[in-house]
Coordinates of C-alpha atoms in Angstrom, one line a residue:
M1327 CA 0.0 0.1 -0.1
N1328 CA 1.8 3.6 -1.4
R1329 CA 1.2 6.4 0.3
D1330 CA -1.2 8.7 -1.7
T1331 CA -3.2 5.1 -1.3
L1332 CA -2.9 5.3 2.4
I1333 CA -3.7 9.1 2.4
G1334 CA -6.7 8.7 0.3
F1335 CA -8.1 5.9 2.9
V1336 CA -7.3 8.6 6.0
L1337 CA -9.2 11.7 4.0
I1338 CA -12.2 9.2 2.9
G1339 CA -12.3 8.2 6.9
I1340 CA -12.1 12.3 7.7
V1341 CA -15.0 13.2 5.2
L1342 CA -17.3 10.3 6.7
I1343 CA -16.9 10.9 10.1
G1344 CA -16.9 14.8 9.8
F1345 CA -20.0 14.5 7.2
A1346 CA -21.7 12.2 10.0
W1347 CA -21.2 14.8 12.6
W1348 CA -22.0 17.6 10.3
N1349 CA -25.5 15.6 9.5
Q1350 CA -26.6 14.8 12.7
P1351 CA -29.8 15.7 13.8
S1352 CA -30.8 18.4 16.5
Q1353 CA -32.3 18.0 19.2
E1354 CA -35.1 20.1 18.4
Q1355 CA -35.1 17.6 15.2
I1356 CA -35.2 14.4 17.4
E1357 CA -37.9 15.1 19.1
A1358 CA -40.1 16.4 15.6
Y1359 CA -38.7 12.8 14.2
Q1360 CA -39.9 11.1 17.2
R1361 CA -43.1 12.1 17.2
Q1362 CA -43.4 11.8 13.7
Q1363 CA -42.5 8.5 14.1
D1364 CA -44.8 7.4 17.7
S1365 CA -47.8 9.9 15.1
I1366 CA -47.0 6.9 12.8
E1367 CA -46.6 4.2 15.1
Q1368 CA -50.2 5.3 16.8
V1369 CA -51.5 4.8 13.1
R1370 CA -50.9 1.6 13.2
K1371 CA -51.6 0.9 16.2
D1372 CA -55.7 1.9 15.5
I1373 CA -55.7 0.5 12.1
E1374 CA -54.4 -3.1 14.2
A1375 CA -57.0 -2.2 16.7
K1376 CA -60.1 -1.8 14.1
A1377 CA -59.3 -4.9 12.0
Q1378 CA -58.7 -6.8 15.4
M1379 CA -62.4 -5.7 16.3
A1380 CA -64.2 -5.9 13.4
E1381 CA -62.3 -9.6 13.2
A1382 CA -63.7 -9.7 16.7
E1383 CA -67.3 -8.3 15.7
R1384 CA -67.4 -11.2 12.9
K1385 CA -66.3 -14.3 14.9
A1386 CA -68.3 -12.6 17.6
A1387 CA -71.5 -12.5 15.1
A1388 CA -71.2 -15.6 13.7
E1389 CA -70.4 -17.3 16.8
A1390 CA -73.8 -16.5 17.8
A1391 CA -75.7 -17.2 15.1
A1392 CA -74.5 -20.6 15.3
K1393 CA -75.2 -20.4 18.4
G1394 CA -78.4 -19.8 17.6
D1395 CA -78.3 -22.4 15.1
T1396 CA -78.8 -25.7 17.3
T1397 CA -78.4 -27.6 14.0
A1398 CA -74.6 -26.2 14.1
L1399 CA -72.2 -29.5 14.0
F1400 CA -70.8 -28.1 16.8
Y1401 CA -73.0 -26.2 19.3
Q1402 CA -72.6 -27.2 21.9
A1403 CA -69.0 -26.7 22.3
L1404 CA -69.6 -23.0 21.2
N1405 CA -71.2 -22.7 24.5
G1406 CA -69.2 -22.9 27.7
Q1407 CA -67.0 -20.7 30.1
S1408 CA -63.0 -20.2 29.9
R1409 CA -61.1 -21.9 32.8
P1410 CA -57.5 -22.1 33.2
V1411 CA -55.9 -25.7 33.3
V1412 CA -52.2 -26.0 34.7
L1413 CA -49.8 -28.9 34.1
K1414 CA -46.0 -28.5 36.2
N1415 CA -42.8 -29.8 36.8
D1416 CA -40.1 -28.4 38.7
K1417 CA -38.9 -26.8 35.1
V1418 CA -41.7 -25.0 33.5
E1419 CA -46.0 -24.2 34.5
L1420 CA -47.8 -24.1 31.3
T1421 CA -51.3 -23.3 31.6
F1422 CA -54.2 -24.2 29.4
D1423 CA -57.6 -22.1 28.6
T1424 CA -60.9 -24.4 27.7
K1425 CA -61.7 -21.7 25.3
G1426 CA -59.9 -22.7 22.7
G1427 CA -58.2 -25.7 24.1
T1428 CA -54.7 -24.2 23.4
L1429 CA -51.8 -23.3 25.7
S1430 CA -52.4 -20.1 27.2
K1431 CA -49.2 -19.3 29.1
A1432 CA -45.6 -20.4 29.9
V1433 CA -43.9 -19.8 33.0
I1434 CA -40.3 -21.0 32.8
L1435 CA -39.7 -22.0 36.7
G1436 CA -35.7 -20.7 38.1
F1437 CA -34.8 -18.1 36.1
E1438 CA -35.7 -14.3 37.2
D1439 CA -36.9 -11.4 34.3
K1440 CA -35.4 -8.0 33.7
D1441 CA -37.9 -6.6 36.7
S1442 CA -35.8 -9.3 39.0
A1443 CA -39.1 -11.9 39.5
K1444 CA -38.5 -14.9 40.8
N1445 CA -40.0 -16.7 37.5
V1446 CA -39.9 -15.6 33.7
T1447 CA -42.9 -15.5 31.9
L1448 CA -42.5 -16.8 28.4
F1449 CA -46.2 -15.7 27.3
D1450 CA -49.7 -15.4 28.4
S1451 CA -52.9 -14.8 27.1
N1452 CA -52.3 -11.6 26.0
D1453 CA -49.8 -12.4 24.4
E1454 CA -50.3 -16.1 22.6
Q1455 CA -52.8 -17.6 20.7
M1456 CA -52.7 -21.0 18.5
N1457 CA -56.0 -22.0 16.2
F1458 CA -56.9 -25.2 14.2
M1459 CA -58.8 -24.6 11.7
L1460 CA -60.4 -27.5 9.7
A1461 CA -61.9 -26.8 6.8
L1462 CA -65.3 -28.8 6.6
K1463 CA -67.9 -29.6 3.7
N1464 CA -70.6 -27.3 4.8
S1465 CA -68.6 -25.2 7.8
N1466 CA -65.0 -24.2 8.9
I1467 CA -64.0 -25.2 12.4
E1468 CA -61.3 -23.0 14.1
T1469 CA -60.4 -24.1 18.3
Q1470 CA -60.7 -20.8 19.4
E1471 CA -63.9 -20.4 18.9
L1472 CA -64.7 -23.8 20.3
Y1473 CA -65.0 -24.8 24.6
F1474 CA -63.4 -27.6 25.3
T1475 CA -63.9 -30.5 28.5
P1476 CA -60.8 -31.5 29.8
S1477 CA -59.9 -34.7 31.7
D1478 CA -57.5 -36.9 32.6
V1479 CA -55.6 -34.3 34.4
S1480 CA -52.9 -34.6 36.8
D1481 CA -49.5 -32.5 37.2
S1482 CA -48.3 -33.9 33.4
T1483 CA -51.4 -35.0 31.8
L1484 CA -54.7 -33.3 30.0
T1485 CA -56.9 -33.8 27.5
M1486 CA -59.6 -31.4 25.9
T1487 CA -62.3 -32.4 24.0
A1488 CA -64.8 -30.8 21.8
P1489 CA -68.3 -32.7 21.4
A1490 CA -69.8 -32.7 17.7
Q1491 CA -73.8 -33.2 17.5
D1492 CA -73.2 -35.9 15.7
G1493 CA -71.7 -38.1 18.6
G1494 CA -68.0 -36.9 16.9
S1495 CA -65.3 -35.3 18.3
I1496 CA -62.4 -32.7 18.6
V1497 CA -59.7 -34.0 20.8
L1498 CA -56.7 -32.5 21.8
R1499 CA -53.7 -34.2 24.2
Y1500 CA -51.1 -33.1 26.3
E1501 CA -48.4 -34.5 28.1
L1502 CA -45.5 -32.7 29.6
G1503 CA -42.5 -34.6 29.7
P1504 CA -39.7 -34.8 32.7
D1505 CA -38.5 -31.1 31.4
Y1506 CA -39.3 -28.4 28.8
M1507 CA -41.3 -30.8 26.1
L1508 CA -44.4 -31.0 26.0
H1509 CA -46.1 -33.5 23.5
F1510 CA -49.8 -33.6 22.5
S1511 CA -51.8 -34.7 19.8
L1512 CA -55.2 -33.2 18.0
Q1513 CA -57.9 -35.6 16.7
A1514 CA -61.1 -35.8 14.9
N1515 CA -63.5 -38.2 16.3
G1516 CA -66.4 -39.3 14.2
L1517 CA -65.8 -36.4 11.3
A1518 CA -65.0 -38.4 8.1
G1519 CA -68.0 -37.5 6.5
Q1520 CA -67.7 -33.1 7.1
F1521 CA -64.8 -33.5 5.2
A1522 CA -64.6 -33.2 2.2
P1523 CA -63.1 -36.4 -0.2
D1524 CA -60.2 -34.9 -1.1
N1525 CA -58.8 -32.9 1.7
R1526 CA -56.5 -34.4 4.6
S1527 CA -54.7 -31.1 5.8
M1528 CA -55.2 -28.8 8.6
D1529 CA -54.2 -24.9 8.9
I1530 CA -52.5 -23.3 11.9
E1531 CA -52.4 -20.2 13.3
W1532 CA -49.5 -19.3 16.2
K1533 CA -48.8 -15.8 17.4
S1534 CA -47.0 -14.9 20.0
K1535 CA -45.4 -11.2 21.3
A1536 CA -42.0 -12.2 21.9
R1537 CA -41.7 -10.4 25.0
Q1538 CA -39.0 -8.3 26.6
Q1539 CA -36.9 -10.0 29.2
E1540 CA -33.2 -8.7 29.8
R1541 CA -32.6 -4.7 30.4
G1542 CA -30.6 -4.3 27.5
F1543 CA -33.9 -4.1 24.6
T1544 CA -31.2 -3.2 21.5
F1545 CA -28.9 -6.2 22.5
E1546 CA -31.8 -8.4 23.5
N1547 CA -33.6 -7.3 20.3
R1548 CA -29.9 -8.6 18.0
Y1549 CA -30.5 -11.9 19.3
S1550 CA -34.5 -12.5 19.0
T1551 CA -35.9 -14.2 15.8
L1552 CA -38.5 -15.9 14.2
T1553 CA -36.1 -18.9 12.9
Y1554 CA -37.6 -22.4 11.6
K1555 CA -35.4 -25.8 10.3
E1556 CA -35.7 -26.9 6.6
K1557 CA -37.0 -30.6 6.6
D1558 CA -33.9 -32.5 6.3
G1559 CA -32.0 -28.9 5.6
S1560 CA -30.5 -26.0 7.9
T1561 CA -32.0 -23.7 10.1
D1562 CA -32.9 -19.9 9.1
Y1563 CA -34.3 -17.1 10.5
L1564 CA -35.8 -14.0 9.9
S1565 CA -34.4 -10.2 9.6
E1566 CA -33.7 -9.6 13.4
T1567 CA -33.8 -6.1 13.1
S1568 CA -37.0 -5.0 10.5
E1569 CA -40.4 -6.5 9.4
E1570 CA -39.8 -9.5 6.9
S1571 CA -42.5 -12.0 5.7
E1572 CA -41.6 -15.2 4.1
T1573 CA -43.5 -17.6 2.2
L1574 CA -40.9 -20.9 2.4
E1575 CA -40.8 -23.1 -0.8
S1576 CA -40.5 -26.2 1.6
A1577 CA -41.6 -28.7 4.3
I1578 CA -39.8 -27.5 7.8
D1579 CA -39.9 -29.6 10.8
W1580 CA -40.2 -26.5 13.1
V1581 CA -40.7 -23.2 13.6
A1582 CA -39.5 -21.3 16.6
F1583 CA -40.4 -17.8 17.7
K1584 CA -36.8 -17.2 20.2
N1585 CA -35.8 -14.3 22.7
Q1586 CA -32.2 -14.3 23.1
F1587 CA -32.6 -16.6 26.0
F1588 CA -35.7 -18.7 25.8
S1589 CA -37.6 -20.1 23.0
A1590 CA -40.5 -21.8 22.5
V1591 CA -40.3 -24.2 19.5
L1592 CA -43.9 -25.7 17.4
I1593 CA -42.5 -29.3 16.2
A1594 CA -44.3 -31.4 13.5
K1595 CA -45.0 -35.1 13.5
D1596 CA -45.9 -35.1 10.2
D1597 CA -43.6 -31.8 9.0
F1598 CA -45.2 -28.2 8.0
A1599 CA -46.1 -28.2 4.2
T1600 CA -44.0 -26.5 1.6
G1601 CA -46.3 -22.5 1.6
A1602 CA -45.5 -21.9 5.7
E1603 CA -45.9 -18.2 5.6
L1604 CA -43.9 -16.1 8.7
K1605 CA -43.9 -13.3 9.6
S1606 CA -41.7 -11.2 12.3
V1607 CA -42.4 -7.5 12.9
P1608 CA -40.1 -5.7 15.2
Y1609 CA -41.8 -3.6 18.5
E1610 CA -40.4 0.2 19.3
K1611 CA -38.4 0.7 22.5
G1612 CA -40.3 1.0 25.7
S1613 CA -43.2 -1.0 24.5
G1614 CA -42.2 -4.2 26.8
Y1615 CA -41.9 -6.4 23.9
L1616 CA -39.3 -7.1 20.9
K1617 CA -41.1 -8.7 18.3
D1618 CA -44.6 -9.3 16.9
Y1619 CA -44.8 -13.2 15.5
T1620 CA -47.1 -15.3 13.2
A1621 CA -46.7 -18.5 11.7
R1622 CA -49.1 -19.5 9.5
L1623 CA -48.7 -23.5 8.4
K1624 CA -50.5 -26.6 7.3
T1625 CA -49.9 -30.5 8.5
Q1626 CA -52.0 -33.2 7.9
V1627 CA -55.0 -34.5 9.3
D1628 CA -56.5 -37.7 9.1
P1629 CA -60.5 -37.7 8.7
K1630 CA -61.1 -40.7 9.9
G1631 CA -59.6 -40.0 13.2
V1632 CA -57.7 -43.0 13.2
T1633 CA -54.3 -41.4 13.5
A1634 CA -54.1 -38.2 15.2
S1635 CA -51.3 -35.4 14.3
E1636 CA -48.8 -35.1 16.8
F1637 CA -47.0 -32.0 17.9
E1638 CA -44.1 -31.5 20.1
M1639 CA -43.6 -27.8 21.6
Y1640 CA -40.1 -27.0 23.5
I1641 CA -40.3 -23.9 25.6
G1642 CA -37.4 -23.5 27.9
P1643 CA -33.9 -21.8 27.9
N1644 CA -31.4 -21.4 24.9
D1645 CA -29.1 -23.7 26.3
F1646 CA -26.9 -26.0 24.1
R1647 CA -26.1 -28.8 26.5
L1648 CA -29.8 -29.0 27.4
I1649 CA -31.5 -28.7 24.3
K1650 CA -29.2 -32.0 23.5
E1651 CA -30.4 -33.8 26.3
V1652 CA -34.3 -32.6 26.1
E1653 CA -34.1 -33.5 22.1
E1654 CA -33.6 -36.9 23.2
Q1655 CA -37.2 -37.0 24.0
S1656 CA -38.9 -36.1 21.2
R1657 CA -40.7 -39.2 19.9
F1658 CA -40.5 -38.2 16.1
G1659 CA -37.6 -40.3 15.4
K1660 CA -35.8 -36.7 13.6
D1661 CA -32.9 -35.3 14.1
L1662 CA -34.2 -32.2 15.0
D1663 CA -31.3 -29.9 15.4
L1664 CA -33.3 -27.5 18.0
E1665 CA -29.2 -26.8 19.5
Q1666 CA -28.8 -24.4 16.4
L1667 CA -31.2 -22.2 18.7
V1668 CA -28.2 -21.2 20.0
Y1669 CA -26.1 -19.2 17.3
L1670 CA -22.4 -20.4 17.6
G1671 CA -21.5 -18.4 14.1
W1672 CA -20.7 -19.4 10.8
P1673 CA -19.3 -22.7 10.0
L1674 CA -15.7 -21.9 10.9
F1675 CA -16.0 -20.1 14.2
R1676 CA -18.8 -22.8 14.9
I1677 CA -16.3 -25.7 15.1
I1678 CA -14.0 -23.4 17.2
N1679 CA -17.1 -22.7 19.8
R1680 CA -18.5 -26.1 19.3
W1681 CA -16.1 -28.6 19.9
F1682 CA -13.3 -26.3 22.0
T1683 CA -15.4 -23.0 23.4
I1684 CA -18.4 -25.2 25.0
Y1685 CA -15.5 -28.1 26.4
V1686 CA -13.9 -25.6 28.0
F1687 CA -17.0 -23.8 29.2
D1688 CA -18.3 -26.6 30.6
W1689 CA -15.5 -27.9 32.4
L1690 CA -14.1 -24.9 34.0
T1691 CA -17.7 -23.8 35.3
S1692 CA -18.0 -27.7 37.2
W1693 CA -15.2 -26.6 39.1
G1694 CA -17.4 -24.1 40.6
F1695 CA -15.7 -20.6 39.5
S1696 CA -17.5 -17.4 39.0
M1697 CA -18.7 -16.8 35.7
G1698 CA -16.5 -14.0 35.3
V1699 CA -13.6 -16.2 36.6
V1700 CA -14.3 -18.4 33.8
L1701 CA -13.7 -15.8 31.4
I1702 CA -10.3 -15.6 32.6
L1703 CA -9.0 -18.5 32.8
I1704 CA -10.5 -19.0 28.7
T1705 CA -8.7 -16.5 28.0
L1706 CA -5.4 -17.5 30.1
L1707 CA -5.8 -20.8 28.4
L1708 CA -6.5 -19.4 24.5
K1709 CA -3.0 -17.3 25.4
A1710 CA -1.4 -20.4 26.6
I1711 CA -1.9 -22.4 23.7
T1712 CA -0.8 -19.9 21.1
F1713 CA 1.8 -18.9 22.6
P1714 CA 4.9 -19.8 21.2
M1715 CA 3.0 -18.9 17.9
V1716 CA 3.0 -15.8 19.2
K1717 CA 6.2 -16.0 20.4
K1718 CA 8.1 -16.9 17.3
S1719 CA 6.3 -14.0 15.1
Y1720 CA 7.7 -11.9 17.7
M1721 CA 11.5 -13.0 17.3
S1722 CA 10.3 -12.1 13.3
S1723 CA 9.1 -8.6 14.1
A1724 CA 12.3 -8.3 16.5
K1725 CA 15.0 -9.9 14.1
M1726 CA 13.8 -7.6 11.9
R1727 CA 13.9 -4.3 14.0
V1728 CA 17.5 -5.6 15.1
L1729 CA 18.4 -5.5 11.5
K1730 CA 16.8 -2.4 10.4
P1731 CA 20.3 -0.3 10.6
K1732 CA 22.1 -2.7 8.4
L1733 CA 18.3 -2.8 5.6
E1734 CA 18.5 1.4 5.6
E1735 CA 22.3 1.2 5.0
A1736 CA 21.9 -1.9 2.0
T1737 CA 18.9 0.3 0.3
K1738 CA 19.5 3.7 0.7
Q1739 CA 20.5 3.6 -3.0
Y1740 CA 16.8 2.7 -3.4
D1741 CA 15.1 6.2 -1.9
K1742 CA 13.8 7.5 -5.0
P1743 CA 9.7 6.2 -6.2
E1744 CA 10.4 4.6 -9.1
D1745 CA 13.0 2.3 -7.2
Q1746 CA 10.4 1.0 -5.3
M1747 CA 10.7 -2.5 -6.4
Q1748 CA 14.0 -2.5 -6.6
K1749 CA 14.5 -1.9 -2.8
Q1750 CA 12.0 -4.7 -1.8
Q1751 CA 13.6 -6.9 -3.9
A1752 CA 16.7 -5.9 -2.0
M1753 CA 15.3 -6.2 1.6
M1754 CA 13.9 -9.6 0.4
Q1755 CA 17.2 -11.2 -0.9
L1756 CA 19.0 -9.4 2.8
Y1757 CA 15.8 -11.1 4.8
A1758 CA 16.8 -14.6 4.0
Q1759 CA 20.5 -14.1 3.8
Y1760 CA 19.7 -14.0 7.6
G1761 CA 17.2 -16.6 7.7
V1762 CA 14.3 -13.4 8.0
S1763 CA 11.0 -14.0 7.3
P1764 CA 9.2 -10.8 7.6
L1765 CA 5.9 -12.1 6.7
S1766 CA 5.7 -14.0 10.3
G1767 CA 5.0 -10.8 12.1
C1768 CA 1.5 -10.9 10.8
L1769 CA 0.8 -14.3 12.6
P1770 CA -0.7 -13.2 15.9
M1771 CA -3.3 -11.1 14.2
L1772 CA -4.0 -14.3 12.1
I1773 CA -4.3 -16.1 15.5
Q1774 CA -6.4 -14.1 17.4
M1775 CA -8.9 -13.3 14.7
P1776 CA -11.0 -16.6 14.2
I1777 CA -10.9 -16.8 18.5
W1778 CA -12.3 -12.9 18.9
I1779 CA -14.4 -13.3 16.4
A1780 CA -15.8 -17.2 17.9
M1781 CA -16.1 -15.3 21.4
F1782 CA -18.1 -12.3 19.2
N1783 CA -21.2 -15.2 19.0
F1784 CA -20.6 -17.2 21.6
V1785 CA -20.7 -14.7 24.7
P1786 CA -23.8 -13.0 24.0
N1787 CA -25.6 -16.3 23.3
A1788 CA -24.3 -18.4 27.0
I1789 CA -27.2 -18.4 29.0
Q1790 CA -24.7 -19.3 31.7
L1791 CA -23.6 -15.5 32.1
R1792 CA -27.6 -14.4 32.7
R1793 CA -27.4 -12.7 35.9
E1794 CA -24.8 -13.7 37.0
S1795 CA -22.5 -10.8 38.8
F1796 CA -18.3 -10.1 38.8
L1797 CA -16.8 -7.5 40.4
W1798 CA -18.6 -4.2 39.7
I1799 CA -20.7 -5.8 36.6
D1800 CA -24.3 -7.1 37.8
D1801 CA -25.3 -9.2 35.2
L1802 CA -22.5 -10.2 32.6
S1803 CA -25.2 -10.4 29.5
T1804 CA -25.7 -7.4 29.6
Y1805 CA -24.1 -4.0 29.6
D1806 CA -22.6 -2.3 32.9
P1807 CA -23.6 1.4 32.9
I1808 CA -21.9 3.7 35.1
V1809 CA -23.9 6.4 33.6
E1810 CA -27.3 6.9 32.4
W1811 CA -29.7 8.9 31.1
S1812 CA -33.2 9.6 29.9
T1813 CA -32.9 10.5 26.2
N1814 CA -30.9 8.7 23.5
I1815 CA -28.0 10.1 22.1
W1816 CA -26.7 9.7 18.1
G1817 CA -24.3 7.6 18.0
I1818 CA -24.0 6.6 22.0
G1819 CA -27.4 5.0 23.4
D1820 CA -28.7 6.2 26.6
H1821 CA -25.4 4.9 29.0
L1822 CA -22.3 4.3 29.1
S1823 CA -20.8 0.6 29.4
L1824 CA -17.7 0.4 32.1
T1825 CA -16.3 -2.4 30.4
C1826 CA -16.5 -1.2 27.1
I1827 CA -14.8 1.8 28.0
L1828 CA -11.8 -0.7 29.0
F1829 CA -12.5 -2.8 26.0
C1830 CA -11.4 0.8 24.0
V1831 CA -8.6 2.3 26.2
S1832 CA -6.8 -1.5 26.4
N1833 CA -7.3 -1.6 22.7
I1834 CA -5.8 2.0 22.1
L1835 CA -2.8 0.7 24.2
Y1836 CA -2.1 -2.3 22.6
S1837 CA -2.5 -0.8 19.4
Y1838 CA -0.1 1.8 20.4
M1839 CA 3.1 -1.0 21.5
T1840 CA 2.0 -3.2 18.1
M1841 CA 2.6 0.5 16.0
R1842 CA 5.2 1.4 17.7
Q1843 CA 6.3 -2.3 17.4
Q1844 CA 5.6 -2.1 13.5
K1845 CA 7.5 1.3 13.5
D1846 CA 11.3 0.3 14.6
Q1847 CA 11.3 -2.3 11.8
M1848 CA 10.1 -0.6 9.0
V1849 CA 12.3 1.4 6.6
G1850 CA 12.6 4.4 4.1
Q1851 CA 9.3 5.3 3.0
Q1852 CA 7.8 2.2 5.0
A1853 CA 8.3 4.2 8.2
E1854 CA 7.4 7.1 6.7
Q1855 CA 3.9 5.6 5.8
M1856 CA 3.4 3.9 9.3
K1857 CA 3.0 7.2 10.6
M1858 CA -0.7 7.3 9.3
M1859 CA -1.7 4.3 9.4
Q1860 CA -1.3 5.2 13.3
W1861 CA -4.3 7.7 13.0
M1862 CA -6.4 4.9 11.1
M1863 CA -5.3 2.0 14.0
Y1864 CA -6.5 5.5 17.0
L1865 CA -9.7 5.5 15.2
M1866 CA -10.3 1.6 15.5
P1867 CA -11.4 1.5 19.4
L1868 CA -13.3 4.8 18.7
M1869 CA -15.4 3.0 16.5
F1870 CA -15.4 0.1 18.7
F1871 CA -16.9 2.1 21.4
F1872 CA -20.2 3.6 19.1
M1873 CA -20.7 -0.3 18.3
F1874 CA -20.1 -2.2 21.3
N1875 CA -21.6 0.7 23.6
D1876 CA -24.8 -1.5 24.0
Y1877 CA -22.8 -5.3 24.1
S1878 CA -22.9 -7.7 27.0
S1879 CA -20.7 -6.6 29.7
G1880 CA -19.2 -10.4 29.8
L1881 CA -18.2 -9.6 25.6
N1882 CA -16.2 -6.2 26.7
F1883 CA -14.2 -7.6 29.6
Y1884 CA -13.2 -10.4 27.6
Y1885 CA -11.8 -8.2 25.0
F1886 CA -10.6 -6.0 27.8
I1887 CA -8.8 -9.0 29.4
S1888 CA -7.4 -10.7 26.2
L1889 CA -5.8 -7.6 25.1
F1890 CA -4.6 -7.1 28.3
F1891 CA -2.8 -10.1 28.2
S1892 CA -2.0 -9.8 24.8
A1893 CA 0.1 -6.3 25.6
A1894 CA 1.7 -7.7 29.0
I1895 CA 3.0 -10.6 26.6
M1896 CA 4.2 -8.2 24.3
W1897 CA 5.8 -6.1 27.1
V1898 CA 7.5 -9.6 28.8
L1899 CA 8.9 -10.3 25.1
R1900 CA 10.1 -7.0 24.3
K1901 CA 11.6 -7.0 28.2
T1902 CA 13.3 -10.4 27.5
T1903 CA 14.9 -10.4 24.6
N1904 CA 18.5 -8.8 23.6
D1905 CA 18.9 -7.3 20.7
A1906 CA 22.6 -7.3 21.0
K1907 CA 22.6 -11.2 21.5
L1908 CA 20.1 -11.6 18.9
L1909 CA 21.6 -9.5 16.1
A1910 CA 25.1 -11.4 16.6
I1911 CA 23.0 -15.2 15.6
L1912 CA 22.0 -13.4 12.7
E1913 CA 25.3 -12.0 11.8
A1914 CA 26.1 -15.9 12.7
R1915 CA 23.4 -16.9 10.2
Y1916 CA 24.2 -14.6 7.6
E1917 CA 28.7 -15.4 7.5
E1918 CA 27.4 -18.9 7.0
N1919 CA 24.7 -18.2 4.5
K1920 CA 27.5 -16.4 2.9
K1921 CA 29.9 -19.5 2.7
N1922 CA 26.8 -21.8 1.5
P1923 CA 24.5 -19.9 -0.1
K1924 CA 20.8 -21.8 -0.1
K1925 CA 18.5 -21.5 -2.7
Q1926 CA 15.4 -20.2 -1.5
S1927 CA 11.8 -22.0 -1.2
G1928 CA 8.3 -22.0 -0.4
L1929 CA 6.7 -18.5 -0.1
A1930 CA 9.4 -16.7 -0.3
A1931 CA 10.8 -17.6 -3.5
R1932 CA 7.4 -17.5 -5.0
L1933 CA 7.6 -13.7 -3.4
E1934 CA 11.0 -13.1 -5.0
A1935 CA 9.8 -14.2 -8.5
M1936 CA 6.6 -12.0 -8.2
Q1937 CA 9.2 -9.1 -7.2
K1938 CA 11.3 -9.9 -10.6
Q1939 CA 8.4 -10.1 -12.7
A1940 CA 6.9 -6.9 -11.9
E1941 CA 10.5 -5.5 -12.0
E1942 CA 10.8 -6.2 -15.7
L1943 CA 7.6 -5.6 -16.6
Q1944 CA 8.2 -1.8 -15.2
R1945 CA 11.6 -1.9 -17.3
Q1946 CA 9.9 -3.3 -20.0
R1947 CA 7.4 -0.5 -19.8
Q1948 CA 9.6 2.3 -19.4
N1949 CA 11.6 1.2 -22.2
G1950 CA 8.1 1.5 -24.5
Y1951 CA 7.9 5.0 -23.4
K1952 CA 10.8 6.0 -24.5
K1953 CA 10.2 5.2 -27.7

């Protein structure tokens, strides 16, 4: 990268930052925009309320008409009383409503909510709606309009029955497993004559509002998604940040309404057919909700009632190990891959997290360490594993540093811009004679980047950090504010996170040490270019501050500790390296190579060949210009 290119990048950065600052809205503009958005949101809510009211009135009218029609197929089931029925174990408490016969409330036990309540209410009757729709020859039956009679009630079992006039019925059977898995089925008994001859399917409409369960709305919203798994395929999800609707072109095994740390997953034994309609609509901050999820699905039903349509629901925490264990309770014999609900990153980073980070994390937590100590120990372990490569890389940089005076002396005749290719070739030859590889200095960054990115995906999805305190941090899964205010400031938000500040400060320190080390080994114009690179390196921590101020304190703390130990390792290596002895060793190697020259191989040889080709091409062009 030449000087002009660097100047161009710096100027582009300055222009972008200046333009963003100049165009940031005033407080009056922000307030006006907020009023406008509030008005738009209110209009949207009014339209939705009117549509819901109209739909409710339509259904009420239809229900009233059906109630008055004693010949209606489900006349008896259209009259009744709404009553709750509870299934419970030591992990979840599930409430079912006799009106509709479906799940109306789910409480996950043993996890605090954002208001420090003892248990997490994932949803209640105001948030949740599940409706099974059967298309018959003369009418459409929706379970949400029927009153069911409960029977076989225990802590783990429940049968809901809606009787029909001709002796038939719709039966919903529920069985709660020992953990977070709910097994249930729908069976249409004695209704074979009511179905159209070619009808073998039913529709399911599932709606739910995802409640805000964590303190940080923005961060939790980023990891809350409507997720689904294609049959015999991979998982996918709708947009985390904007409204999105999708009609699927393949059958799916399950669909999940997912929060950052908790999920409700609906699984079909016979799959959900092609054409499933999924929709996710984000809420505004302060509403108490994250997203409005909707899934319109289709699956098989047996009109003769011989075989029930079977389903399962996982309602519980997004814990990788736990989900894999609970999935074994499924009775469908499918590879559900429910652990994909815990996002571990793209394939390379997922492999690191799946086969290293999780095992190390589980092992350390089994010793009873606090989560903050676990993060420190993971950092130390990773530093110990990568130390041999980091030391080798540092020694390569140190060799280049002690050789700098000799390089400057040997290449001083190539100070003109047109001689830079020859200068680079001369430097590469000299490095080869001293047995030094200039590319090894890039190794630490190449080693650390996959680990950094893997942890970027792992920490925000580690439910073990939720509500865990360490030092001044109350909750490692969300931000740790040292200052908070009521209004949002552009680019910052409504708080300052201490761990984010520490991370950015340590980043500046580490960048300073790295730039200083690189500057000590640069020759000629490289050193001038390095001065310009410094500004870009120091701007990165500022950019990280705006990015990570909303992120979890656990992630910022890990990055802070990682950079702190990286800087400490670099400082120790610098203090324990004897430049005079190192130069003497290189001189001895140089003399040996002069007596017994070795042919270059590998990357160094290819680089030298490329430089010679480039030099020859440049010479030919110059000769062509002269002619």
